PDB file of C-alpha atoms in Angstrom:
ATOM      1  CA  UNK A   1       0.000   0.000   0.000  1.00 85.00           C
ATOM      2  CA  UNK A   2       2.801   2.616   1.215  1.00 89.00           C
ATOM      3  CA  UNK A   3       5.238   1.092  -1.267  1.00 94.00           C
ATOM      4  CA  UNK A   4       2.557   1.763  -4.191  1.00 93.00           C
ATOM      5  CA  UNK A   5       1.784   5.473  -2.791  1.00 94.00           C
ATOM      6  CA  UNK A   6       5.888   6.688  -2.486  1.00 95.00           C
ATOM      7  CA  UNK A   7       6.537   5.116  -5.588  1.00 96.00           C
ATOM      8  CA  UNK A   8       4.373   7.175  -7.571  1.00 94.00           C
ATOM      9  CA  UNK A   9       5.573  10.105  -5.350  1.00 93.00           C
ATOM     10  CA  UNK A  10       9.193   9.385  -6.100  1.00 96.00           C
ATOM     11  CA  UNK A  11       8.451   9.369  -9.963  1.00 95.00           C
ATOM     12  CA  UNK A  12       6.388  12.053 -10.029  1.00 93.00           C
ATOM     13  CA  UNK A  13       9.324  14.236  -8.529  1.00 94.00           C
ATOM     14  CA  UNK A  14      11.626  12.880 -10.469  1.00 95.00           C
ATOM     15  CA  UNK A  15       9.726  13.861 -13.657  1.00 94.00           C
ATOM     16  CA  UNK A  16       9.847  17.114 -12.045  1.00 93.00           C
ATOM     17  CA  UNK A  17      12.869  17.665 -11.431  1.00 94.00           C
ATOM     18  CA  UNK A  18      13.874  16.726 -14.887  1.00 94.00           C
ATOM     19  CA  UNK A  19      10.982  18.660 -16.392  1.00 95.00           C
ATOM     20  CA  UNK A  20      12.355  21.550 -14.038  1.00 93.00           C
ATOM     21  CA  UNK A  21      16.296  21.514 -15.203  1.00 91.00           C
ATOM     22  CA  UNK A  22      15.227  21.365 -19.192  1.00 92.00           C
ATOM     23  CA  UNK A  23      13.290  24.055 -18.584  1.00 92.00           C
ATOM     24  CA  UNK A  24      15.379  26.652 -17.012  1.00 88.00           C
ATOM     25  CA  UNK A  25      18.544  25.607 -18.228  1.00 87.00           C
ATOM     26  CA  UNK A  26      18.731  28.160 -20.493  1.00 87.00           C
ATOM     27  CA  UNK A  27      18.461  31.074 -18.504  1.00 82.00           C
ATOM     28  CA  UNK A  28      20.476  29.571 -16.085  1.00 82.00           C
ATOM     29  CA  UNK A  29      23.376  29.519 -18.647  1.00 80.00           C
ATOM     30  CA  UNK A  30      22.245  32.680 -20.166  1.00 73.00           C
ATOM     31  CA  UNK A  31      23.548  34.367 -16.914  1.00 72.00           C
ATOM     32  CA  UNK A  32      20.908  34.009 -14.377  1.00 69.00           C
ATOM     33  CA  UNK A  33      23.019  32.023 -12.424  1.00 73.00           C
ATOM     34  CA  UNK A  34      25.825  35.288 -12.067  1.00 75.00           C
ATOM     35  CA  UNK A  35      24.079  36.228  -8.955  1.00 74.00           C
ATOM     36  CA  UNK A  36      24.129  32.857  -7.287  1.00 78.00           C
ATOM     37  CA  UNK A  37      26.167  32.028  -4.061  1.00 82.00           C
ATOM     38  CA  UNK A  38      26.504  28.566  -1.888  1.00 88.00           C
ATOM     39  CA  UNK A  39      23.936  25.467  -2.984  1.00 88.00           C
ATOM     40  CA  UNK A  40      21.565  27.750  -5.915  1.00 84.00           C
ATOM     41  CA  UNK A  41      25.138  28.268  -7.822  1.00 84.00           C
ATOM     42  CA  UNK A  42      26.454  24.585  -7.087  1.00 87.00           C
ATOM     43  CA  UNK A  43      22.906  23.632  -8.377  1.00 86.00           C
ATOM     44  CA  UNK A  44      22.872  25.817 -11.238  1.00 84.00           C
ATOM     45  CA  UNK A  45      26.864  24.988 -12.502  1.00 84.00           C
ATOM     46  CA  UNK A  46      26.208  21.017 -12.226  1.00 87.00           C
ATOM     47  CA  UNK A  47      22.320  21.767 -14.386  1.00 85.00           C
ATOM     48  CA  UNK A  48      24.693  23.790 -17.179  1.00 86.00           C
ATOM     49  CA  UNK A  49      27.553  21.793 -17.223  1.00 85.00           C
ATOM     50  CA  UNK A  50      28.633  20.968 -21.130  1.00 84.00           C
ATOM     51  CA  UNK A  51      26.842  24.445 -22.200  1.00 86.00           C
ATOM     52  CA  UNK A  52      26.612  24.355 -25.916  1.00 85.00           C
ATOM     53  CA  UNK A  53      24.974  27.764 -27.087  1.00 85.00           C
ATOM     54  CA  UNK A  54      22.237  29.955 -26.325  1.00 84.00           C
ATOM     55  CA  UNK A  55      20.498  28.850 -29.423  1.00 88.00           C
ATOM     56  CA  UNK A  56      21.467  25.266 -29.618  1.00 89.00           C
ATOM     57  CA  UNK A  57      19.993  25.138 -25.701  1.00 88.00           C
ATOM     58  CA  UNK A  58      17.119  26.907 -26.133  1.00 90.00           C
ATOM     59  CA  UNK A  59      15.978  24.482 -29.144  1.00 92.00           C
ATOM     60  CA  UNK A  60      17.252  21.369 -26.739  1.00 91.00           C
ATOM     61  CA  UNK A  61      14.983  22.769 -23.783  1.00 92.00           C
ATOM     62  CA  UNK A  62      11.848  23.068 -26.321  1.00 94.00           C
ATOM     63  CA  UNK A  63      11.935  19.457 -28.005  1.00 94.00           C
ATOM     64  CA  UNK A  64      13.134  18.003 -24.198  1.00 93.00           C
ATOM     65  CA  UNK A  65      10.446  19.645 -22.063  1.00 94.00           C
ATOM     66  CA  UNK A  66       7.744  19.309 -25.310  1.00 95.00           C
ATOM     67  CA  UNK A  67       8.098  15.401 -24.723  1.00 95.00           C
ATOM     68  CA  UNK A  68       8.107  15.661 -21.015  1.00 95.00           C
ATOM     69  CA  UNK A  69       4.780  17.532 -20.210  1.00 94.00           C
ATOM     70  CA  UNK A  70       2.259  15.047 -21.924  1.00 95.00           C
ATOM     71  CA  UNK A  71       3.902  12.560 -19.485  1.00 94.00           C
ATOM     72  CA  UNK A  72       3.992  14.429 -16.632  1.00 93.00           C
ATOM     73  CA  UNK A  73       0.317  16.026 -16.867  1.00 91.00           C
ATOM     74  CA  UNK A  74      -1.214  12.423 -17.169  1.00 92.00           C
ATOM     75  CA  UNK A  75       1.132  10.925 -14.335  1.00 92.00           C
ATOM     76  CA  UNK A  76      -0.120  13.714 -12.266  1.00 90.00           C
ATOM     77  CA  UNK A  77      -3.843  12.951 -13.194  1.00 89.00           C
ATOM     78  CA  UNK A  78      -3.614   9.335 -12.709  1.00 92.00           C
ATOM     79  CA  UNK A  79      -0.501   9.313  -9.400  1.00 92.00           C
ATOM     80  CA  UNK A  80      -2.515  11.533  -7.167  1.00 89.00           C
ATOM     81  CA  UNK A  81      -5.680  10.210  -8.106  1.00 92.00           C
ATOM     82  CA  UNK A  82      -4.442   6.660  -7.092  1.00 92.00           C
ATOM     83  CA  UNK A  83      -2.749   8.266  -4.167  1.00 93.00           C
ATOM     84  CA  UNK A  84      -6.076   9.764  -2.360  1.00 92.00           C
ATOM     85  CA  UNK A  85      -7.894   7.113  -3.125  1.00 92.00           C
ATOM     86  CA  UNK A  86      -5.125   5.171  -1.039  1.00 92.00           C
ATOM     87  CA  UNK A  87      -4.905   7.578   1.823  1.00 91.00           C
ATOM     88  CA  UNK A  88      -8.032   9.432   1.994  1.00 88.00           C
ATOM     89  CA  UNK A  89     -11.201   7.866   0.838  1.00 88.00           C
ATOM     90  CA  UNK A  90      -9.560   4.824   2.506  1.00 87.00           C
ATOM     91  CA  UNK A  91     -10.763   6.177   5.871  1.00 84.00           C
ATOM     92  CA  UNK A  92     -13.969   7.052   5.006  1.00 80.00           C
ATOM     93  CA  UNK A  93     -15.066   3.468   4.368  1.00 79.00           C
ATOM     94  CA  UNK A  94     -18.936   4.375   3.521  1.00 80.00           C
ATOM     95  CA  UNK A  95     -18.226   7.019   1.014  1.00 81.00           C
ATOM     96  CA  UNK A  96     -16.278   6.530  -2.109  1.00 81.00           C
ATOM     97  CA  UNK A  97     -16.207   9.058  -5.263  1.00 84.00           C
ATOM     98  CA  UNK A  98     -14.323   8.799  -8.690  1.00 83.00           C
ATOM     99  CA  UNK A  99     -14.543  12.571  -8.870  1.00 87.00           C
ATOM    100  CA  UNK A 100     -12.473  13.143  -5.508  1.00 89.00           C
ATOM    101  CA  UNK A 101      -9.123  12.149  -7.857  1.00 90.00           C
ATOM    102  CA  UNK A 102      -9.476  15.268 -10.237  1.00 90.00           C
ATOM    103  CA  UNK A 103     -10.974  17.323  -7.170  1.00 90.00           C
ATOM    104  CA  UNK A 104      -7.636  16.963  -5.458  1.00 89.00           C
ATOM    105  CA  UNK A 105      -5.319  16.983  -8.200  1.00 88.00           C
ATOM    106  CA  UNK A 106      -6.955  20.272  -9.481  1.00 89.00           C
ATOM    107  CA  UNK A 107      -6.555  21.399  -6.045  1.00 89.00           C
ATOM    108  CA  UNK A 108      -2.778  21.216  -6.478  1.00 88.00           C
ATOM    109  CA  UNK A 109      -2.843  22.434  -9.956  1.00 89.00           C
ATOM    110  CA  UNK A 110      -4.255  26.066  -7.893  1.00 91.00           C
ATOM    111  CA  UNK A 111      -1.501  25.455  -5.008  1.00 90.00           C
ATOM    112  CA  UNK A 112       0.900  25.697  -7.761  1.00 90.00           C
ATOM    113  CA  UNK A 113      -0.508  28.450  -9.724  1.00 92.00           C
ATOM    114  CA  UNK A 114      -0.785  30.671  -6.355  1.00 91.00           C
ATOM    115  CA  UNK A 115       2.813  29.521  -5.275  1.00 92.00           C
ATOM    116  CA  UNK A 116       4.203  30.944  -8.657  1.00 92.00           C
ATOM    117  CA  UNK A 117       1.538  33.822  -7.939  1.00 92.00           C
ATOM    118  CA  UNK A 118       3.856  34.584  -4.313  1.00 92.00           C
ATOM    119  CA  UNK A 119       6.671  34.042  -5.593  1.00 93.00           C
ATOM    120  CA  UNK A 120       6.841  35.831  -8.399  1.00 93.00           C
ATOM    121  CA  UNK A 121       5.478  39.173  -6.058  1.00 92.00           C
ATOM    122  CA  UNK A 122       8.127  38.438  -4.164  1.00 93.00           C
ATOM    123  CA  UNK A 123      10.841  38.645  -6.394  1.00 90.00           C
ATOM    124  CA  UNK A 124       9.702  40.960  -9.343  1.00 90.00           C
ATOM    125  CA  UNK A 125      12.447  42.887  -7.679  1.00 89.00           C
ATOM    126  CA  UNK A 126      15.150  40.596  -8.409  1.00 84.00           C
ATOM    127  CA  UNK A 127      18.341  41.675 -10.809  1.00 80.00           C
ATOM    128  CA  UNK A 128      18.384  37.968 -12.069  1.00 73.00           C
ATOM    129  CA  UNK A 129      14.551  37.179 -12.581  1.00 78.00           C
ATOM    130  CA  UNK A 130      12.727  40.185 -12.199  1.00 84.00           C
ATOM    131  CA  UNK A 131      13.111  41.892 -15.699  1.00 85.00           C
ATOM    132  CA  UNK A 132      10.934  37.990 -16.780  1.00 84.00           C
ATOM    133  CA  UNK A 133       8.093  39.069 -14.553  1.00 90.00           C
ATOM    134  CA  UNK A 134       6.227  41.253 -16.072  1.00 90.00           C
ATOM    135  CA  UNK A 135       2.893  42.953 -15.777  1.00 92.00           C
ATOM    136  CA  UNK A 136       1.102  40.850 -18.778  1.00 94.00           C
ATOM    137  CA  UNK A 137       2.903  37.407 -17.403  1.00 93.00           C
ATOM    138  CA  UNK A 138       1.661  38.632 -13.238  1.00 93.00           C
ATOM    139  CA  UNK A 139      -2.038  39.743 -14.860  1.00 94.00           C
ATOM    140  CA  UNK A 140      -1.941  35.744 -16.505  1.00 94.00           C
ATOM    141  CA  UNK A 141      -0.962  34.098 -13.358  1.00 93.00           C
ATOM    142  CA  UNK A 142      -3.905  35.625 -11.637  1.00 92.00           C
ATOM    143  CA  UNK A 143      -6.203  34.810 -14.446  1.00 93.00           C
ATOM    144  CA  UNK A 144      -5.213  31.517 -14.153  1.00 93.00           C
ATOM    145  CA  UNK A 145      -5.825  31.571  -9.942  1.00 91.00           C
ATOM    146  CA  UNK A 146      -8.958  32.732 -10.384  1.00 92.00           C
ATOM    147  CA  UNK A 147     -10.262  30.026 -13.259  1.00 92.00           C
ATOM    148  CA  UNK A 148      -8.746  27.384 -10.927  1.00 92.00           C
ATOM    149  CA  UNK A 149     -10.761  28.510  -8.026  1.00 93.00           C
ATOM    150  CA  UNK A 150     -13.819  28.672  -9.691  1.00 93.00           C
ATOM    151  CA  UNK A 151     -13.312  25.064 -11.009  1.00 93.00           C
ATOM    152  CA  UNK A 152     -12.044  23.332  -7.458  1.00 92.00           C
ATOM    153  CA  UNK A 153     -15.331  24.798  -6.096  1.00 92.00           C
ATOM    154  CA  UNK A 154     -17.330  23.555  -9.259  1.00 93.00           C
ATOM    155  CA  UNK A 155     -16.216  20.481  -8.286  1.00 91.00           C
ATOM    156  CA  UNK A 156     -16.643  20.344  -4.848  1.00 87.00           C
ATOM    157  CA  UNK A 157     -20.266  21.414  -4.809  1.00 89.00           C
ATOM    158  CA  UNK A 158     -20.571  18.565  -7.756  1.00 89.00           C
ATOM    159  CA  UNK A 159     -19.862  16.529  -4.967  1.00 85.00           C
ATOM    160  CA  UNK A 160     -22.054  17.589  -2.831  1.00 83.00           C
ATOM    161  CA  UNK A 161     -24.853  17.839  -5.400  1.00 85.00           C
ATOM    162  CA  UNK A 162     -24.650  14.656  -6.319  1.00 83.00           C
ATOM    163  CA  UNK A 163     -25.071  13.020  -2.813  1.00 81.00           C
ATOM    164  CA  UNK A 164     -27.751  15.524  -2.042  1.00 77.00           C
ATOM    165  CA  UNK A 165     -30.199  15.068  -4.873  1.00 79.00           C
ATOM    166  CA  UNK A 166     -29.265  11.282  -4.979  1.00 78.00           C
ATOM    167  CA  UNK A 167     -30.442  10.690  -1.266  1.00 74.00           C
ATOM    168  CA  UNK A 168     -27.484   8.670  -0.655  1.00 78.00           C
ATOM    169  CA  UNK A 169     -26.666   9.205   3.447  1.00 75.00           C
ATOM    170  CA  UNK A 170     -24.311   6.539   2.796  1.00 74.00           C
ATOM    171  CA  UNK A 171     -21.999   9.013   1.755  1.00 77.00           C
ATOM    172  CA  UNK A 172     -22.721  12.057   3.985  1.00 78.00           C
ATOM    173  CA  UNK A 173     -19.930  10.837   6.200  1.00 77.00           C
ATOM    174  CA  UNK A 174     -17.568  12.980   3.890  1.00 79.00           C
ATOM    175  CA  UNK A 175     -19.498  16.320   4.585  1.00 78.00           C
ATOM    176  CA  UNK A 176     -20.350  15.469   7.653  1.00 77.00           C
ATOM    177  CA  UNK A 177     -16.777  14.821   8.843  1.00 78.00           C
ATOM    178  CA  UNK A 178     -15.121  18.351   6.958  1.00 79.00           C
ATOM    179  CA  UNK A 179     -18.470  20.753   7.994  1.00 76.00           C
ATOM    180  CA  UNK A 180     -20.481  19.078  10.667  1.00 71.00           C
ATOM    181  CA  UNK A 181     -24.441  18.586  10.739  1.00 67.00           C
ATOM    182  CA  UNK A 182     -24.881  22.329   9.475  1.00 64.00           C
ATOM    183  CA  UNK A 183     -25.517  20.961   5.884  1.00 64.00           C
ATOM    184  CA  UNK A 184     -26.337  17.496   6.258  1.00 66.00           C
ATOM    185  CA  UNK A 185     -31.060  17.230   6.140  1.00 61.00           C
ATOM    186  CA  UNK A 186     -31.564  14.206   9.107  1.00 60.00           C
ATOM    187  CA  UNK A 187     -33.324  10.938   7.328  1.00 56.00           C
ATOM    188  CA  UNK A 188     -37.520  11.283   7.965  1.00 57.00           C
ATOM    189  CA  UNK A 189     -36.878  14.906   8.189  1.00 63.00           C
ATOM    190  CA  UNK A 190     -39.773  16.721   5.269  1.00 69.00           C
ATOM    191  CA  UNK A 191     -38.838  19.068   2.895  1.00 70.00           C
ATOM    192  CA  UNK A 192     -41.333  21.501   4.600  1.00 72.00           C
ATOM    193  CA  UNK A 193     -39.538  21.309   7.983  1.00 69.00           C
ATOM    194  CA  UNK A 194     -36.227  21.274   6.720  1.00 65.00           C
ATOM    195  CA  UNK A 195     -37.305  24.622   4.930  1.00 68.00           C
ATOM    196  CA  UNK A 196     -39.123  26.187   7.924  1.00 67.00           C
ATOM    197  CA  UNK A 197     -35.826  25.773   9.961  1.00 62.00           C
ATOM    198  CA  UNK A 198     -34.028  27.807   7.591  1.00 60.00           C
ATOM    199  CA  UNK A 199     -36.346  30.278   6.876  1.00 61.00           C
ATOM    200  CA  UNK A 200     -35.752  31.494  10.321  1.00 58.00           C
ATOM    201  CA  UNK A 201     -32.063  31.365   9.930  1.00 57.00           C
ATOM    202  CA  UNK A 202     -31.700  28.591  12.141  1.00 57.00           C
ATOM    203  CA  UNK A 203     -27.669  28.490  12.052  1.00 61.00           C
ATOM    204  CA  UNK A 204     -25.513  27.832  14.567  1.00 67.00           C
ATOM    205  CA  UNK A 205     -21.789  28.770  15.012  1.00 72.00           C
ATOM    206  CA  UNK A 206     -21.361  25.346  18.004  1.00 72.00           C
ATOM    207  CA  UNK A 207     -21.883  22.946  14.820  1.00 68.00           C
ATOM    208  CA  UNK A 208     -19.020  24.157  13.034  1.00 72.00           C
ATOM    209  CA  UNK A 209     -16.807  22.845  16.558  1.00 77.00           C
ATOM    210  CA  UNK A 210     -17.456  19.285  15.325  1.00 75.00           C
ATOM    211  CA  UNK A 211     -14.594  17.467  13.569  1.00 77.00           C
ATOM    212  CA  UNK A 212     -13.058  19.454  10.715  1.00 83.00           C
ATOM    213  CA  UNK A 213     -15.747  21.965  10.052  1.00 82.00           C
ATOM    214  CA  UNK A 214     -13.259  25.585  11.215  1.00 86.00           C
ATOM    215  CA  UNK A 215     -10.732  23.396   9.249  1.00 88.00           C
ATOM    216  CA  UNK A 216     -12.431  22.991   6.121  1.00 86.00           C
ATOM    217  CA  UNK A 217     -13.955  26.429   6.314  1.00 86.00           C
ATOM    218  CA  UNK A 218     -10.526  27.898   6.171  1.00 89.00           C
ATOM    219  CA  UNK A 219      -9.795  25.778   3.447  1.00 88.00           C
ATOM    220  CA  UNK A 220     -12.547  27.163   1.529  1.00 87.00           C
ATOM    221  CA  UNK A 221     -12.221  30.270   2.071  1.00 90.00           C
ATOM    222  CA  UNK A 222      -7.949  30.510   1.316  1.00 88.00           C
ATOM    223  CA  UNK A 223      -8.732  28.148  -2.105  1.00 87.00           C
ATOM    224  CA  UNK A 224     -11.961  29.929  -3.362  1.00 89.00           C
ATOM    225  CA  UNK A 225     -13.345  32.898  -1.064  1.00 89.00           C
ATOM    226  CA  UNK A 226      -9.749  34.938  -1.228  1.00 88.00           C
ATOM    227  CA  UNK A 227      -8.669  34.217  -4.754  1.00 85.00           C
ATOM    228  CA  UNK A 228     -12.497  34.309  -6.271  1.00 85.00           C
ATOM    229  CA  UNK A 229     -12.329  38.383  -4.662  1.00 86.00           C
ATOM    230  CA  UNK A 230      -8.931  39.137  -4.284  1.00 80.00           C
TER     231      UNK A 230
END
């Protein structure tokens, strides 16, 4: 089981890391690297070592990186899918989903996209990267945040739809685990009371104490609330 789960880990950052040096070696060689001190410029001389042109590396890094991402997009897809399965839905052993794979994985497609997003802010000041961040490339990045929210919470309340309008308490554990009772209708309860007890706002701040529900509400709110406004 744990042998599975690290092994598509370990290839996944392998593919990475290889995806990672083809496609900045050429600005490392092309002097972004001048800069460096200690383990970056260690890093960067052994990832440049047998330099053989600006040109002649750039066209390298296209046809290397080109082959690369078709692998590395569907290992992602299929690794983490396989992965939460293993060590997520495992636990909840009433509720099982094919759509929690992508759910996830799109989830870390956004934690990528708003980790460029941070770190780019933080260095657009930098003599060595900063002239490559630029207005148009920071105004993409946050494009690109803000489709990715939108679609993590399409497919979170595709979740939820589905279990609601499919009566299927089987699989309420999952919601009822991450926010409590607050959205979960009790079996025998009738549409008309489960109305009436809304319509006077019937909400309570104790059933968001229960299990994850502060937890999950802060994950909602820093991977769709902030970046849907912000």
């Amino acid at each position: 089981f744990y042998i599975t789960d690290l092994g598509i880990l370990t290839v996944m950052a392998g593919l990475s890391l290889a995806f990672l040096k083809a496609s900045i070696r050429p600005t490392l060689g092309g002097g972004a690297s001048d800069g460096m001190t200690g383990f970056a410029k260690s890093m960067a001389d052994r990832w440049t070592a047998d330099w053989r042109g600006d040109a002649e590396e750039r066209e390298a890094s296209r046809a290397r990186t080109s082959k690369l991402a078709p692998i590395i997009v569907l290992l992602f897809a299929i690794g983490y899918s396989v992965f939460v399965f293993d060590q997520v839905m495992s636990m909840e052993q009433t509720w099982y989903s094919n759509l929690f794979g992508a759910f996830v994985s799109w989830g870390d497609i956004l934690s990528a996209v708003a980790a460029i997003a941070l770190l780019s802010v933080l260095h657009r000041n930098s003599a060595t990267v900063g002239p490559g961040i630029t207005e148009e490339r920071l105004h993409d990045i946050g494009k690109m945040m803000f489709a990715f929210s939108i679609f993590w919470m399409y497919l979170f309340f595709s979740q939820y739809l589905v279990i609601w309008y499919g009566n299927m308490p089987e699989e309420t554990a999952f919601f009822w685990d991450r926010l409590g009772p607050q959205f979960l209708n009790d079996k025998g309860t009738t549409p008309l009371e489960w109305a009436l007890s809304w319509s006077a706002w019937n909400f309570s701040w104790e059933r968001f104490d229960q299990n994850y529900a502060w937890l999950s509400m802060v994950v909602w709110a820093c991977n769709w609330i902030i970046p849907f406004w912000v």
